[in-house]
Amino acid sequence: MAENRMEDLIGMLKNQRMLATLVLGAFLAVPAFAQAPTSPAASDTSLRAGAQMINDLVTGNHILYGQGVLDGFGHLSARSDKDPNIFLMSRSVAPGLVKASDIMEYDLDGKPVDRRDRGIFSERFIHSAIYKTYPEVKAIVHSHSSAVIPYSVTKTPLRAIFHMSAFLGLGAPVFEIRKFGGDDTNMLVNNQDFGLALAKTLGNSAVVLMRGHGATVVGDSIKQAVFRAVYTQVNAQVESDALKLGEVNFLNAKEAATFVEYQKNQKQVIERPWELWKQTVKNAN
Ligand code: MN
């Protein structure tokens, strides 16, 4: 008898719990449906890109600022995952302050799709021309990293000094804007012709240095481009330290190529630092 009563009691409690779950579920469902994208930080709903891509763009901007790759200048862009002829980048704003609502669309000639009254980067042509030239490029970082600039103005190549930056291979090519614009440029890649010349100098490298200016890094995803931008800077710092000590034993071509190939099959090599860096930034979404 006692056992039966206990079973009845357990059955009753179970039913009550089910009822409580139903009531709570109905209660929670209302605010979830009622949430409208009215926050000023919400992305423009007309953007032709997935929500994850917008989030990663915002996070990537903040990571690059947090890691000291970008300061008040520089930019991160991504080719749209919905339309390969469009890329996404923020309006003209410091990378550390980018919000989802700052993300805009540009075509592959650098023209904003829907500018309205928003300020835009004069060097958007770095991105448009590279996306136009290389369909496989999905994300780009342009930086003025002070650790990297010495390698753009001397004959010392920025080359892979450790495995994490194996993508640098035997050395990043250097874009000489004077070759294309003579003495009259303000050093900026501020038209599509300069962008196309930069893209040509990049070739099939992951990184192109820009003489007396900075660097541009490409990747097959936002995460890869961010990873490469960070490790390009780390490589520059380590290489500069090593050069002070004497002759440097760099990765050779075979070692660099083998690690790049290995990394293609090791998704976590890109994911692990991204997850860590993500924790260190305040996401303004
Ligand atoms: Mn620049």
mmCIF file of N, CA and C in Angstrom, residues 7-23:
data_model
loop_
_atom_site.group_PDB
_atom_site.id
_atom_site.type_symbol
_atom_site.label_atom_id
_atom_site.label_comp_id
_atom_site.label_asym_id
_atom_site.label_seq_id
_atom_site.Cartn_x
_atom_site.Cartn_y
_atom_site.Cartn_z
ATOM 1 N N GLU A 7 3.968 5.628 -5.526
ATOM 2 C CA GLU A 7 3.893 5.724 -6.991
ATOM 3 C C GLU A 7 2.903 6.790 -7.424
ATOM 4 N N ASP A 8 1.750 6.822 -6.719
ATOM 5 C CA ASP A 8 0.744 7.848 -7.036
ATOM 6 C C ASP A 8 1.328 9.245 -6.864
ATOM 7 N N LEU A 9 2.061 9.361 -5.755
ATOM 8 C CA LEU A 9 2.648 10.671 -5.441
ATOM 9 C C LEU A 9 3.650 11.087 -6.527
ATOM 10 N N ILE A 10 4.501 10.112 -6.946
ATOM 11 C CA ILE A 10 5.509 10.405 -7.984
ATOM 12 C C ILE A 10 4.806 10.795 -9.290
ATOM 13 N N GLY A 11 3.693 10.022 -9.603
ATOM 14 C CA GLY A 11 2.932 10.308 -10.829
ATOM 15 C C GLY A 11 2.348 11.712 -10.797
ATOM 16 N N MET A 12 1.842 12.101 -9.629
ATOM 17 C CA MET A 12 1.235 13.421 -9.485
ATOM 18 C C MET A 12 2.293 14.523 -9.663
ATOM 19 N N LEU A 13 3.458 14.266 -9.053
ATOM 20 C CA LEU A 13 4.545 15.259 -9.141
ATOM 21 C C LEU A 13 5.002 15.418 -10.594
ATOM 22 N N LYS A 14 5.053 14.265 -11.305
ATOM 23 C CA LYS A 14 5.474 14.288 -12.707
ATOM 24 C C LYS A 14 4.506 15.138 -13.526
ATOM 25 N N ASN A 15 3.164 14.901 -13.257
ATOM 26 C CA ASN A 15 2.155 15.662 -13.994
ATOM 27 C C ASN A 15 2.258 17.153 -13.700
ATOM 28 N N GLN A 16 2.521 17.438 -12.424
ATOM 29 C CA GLN A 16 2.642 18.856 -12.040
ATOM 30 C C GLN A 16 3.841 19.504 -12.733
ATOM 31 N N ARG A 17 4.923 18.692 -12.828
ATOM 32 C CA ARG A 17 6.127 19.224 -13.466
ATOM 33 C C ARG A 17 5.870 19.486 -14.952
ATOM 34 N N MET A 18 5.109 18.547 -15.569
ATOM 35 C CA MET A 18 4.784 18.730 -16.982
ATOM 36 C C MET A 18 3.957 19.992 -17.179
ATOM 37 N N LEU A 19 3.001 20.158 -16.261
ATOM 38 C CA LEU A 19 2.122 21.332 -16.346
ATOM 39 C C LEU A 19 2.957 22.611 -16.190
ATOM 40 N N ALA A 20 3.853 22.558 -15.194
ATOM 41 C CA ALA A 20 4.709 23.730 -14.937
ATOM 42 C C ALA A 20 5.557 24.037 -16.173
ATOM 43 N N THR A 21 6.077 22.985 -16.823
ATOM 44 C CA THR A 21 6.900 23.166 -18.017
ATOM 45 C C THR A 21 6.094 23.817 -19.129
ATOM 46 N N LEU A 22 4.823 23.325 -19.286
ATOM 47 C CA LEU A 22 3.964 23.885 -20.348
ATOM 48 C C LEU A 22 3.678 25.365 -20.091
ATOM 49 N N VAL A 23 3.332 25.671 -18.814
ATOM 50 C CA VAL A 23 3.002 27.057 -18.469
ATOM 51 C C VAL A 23 4.218 27.947 -18.684
#
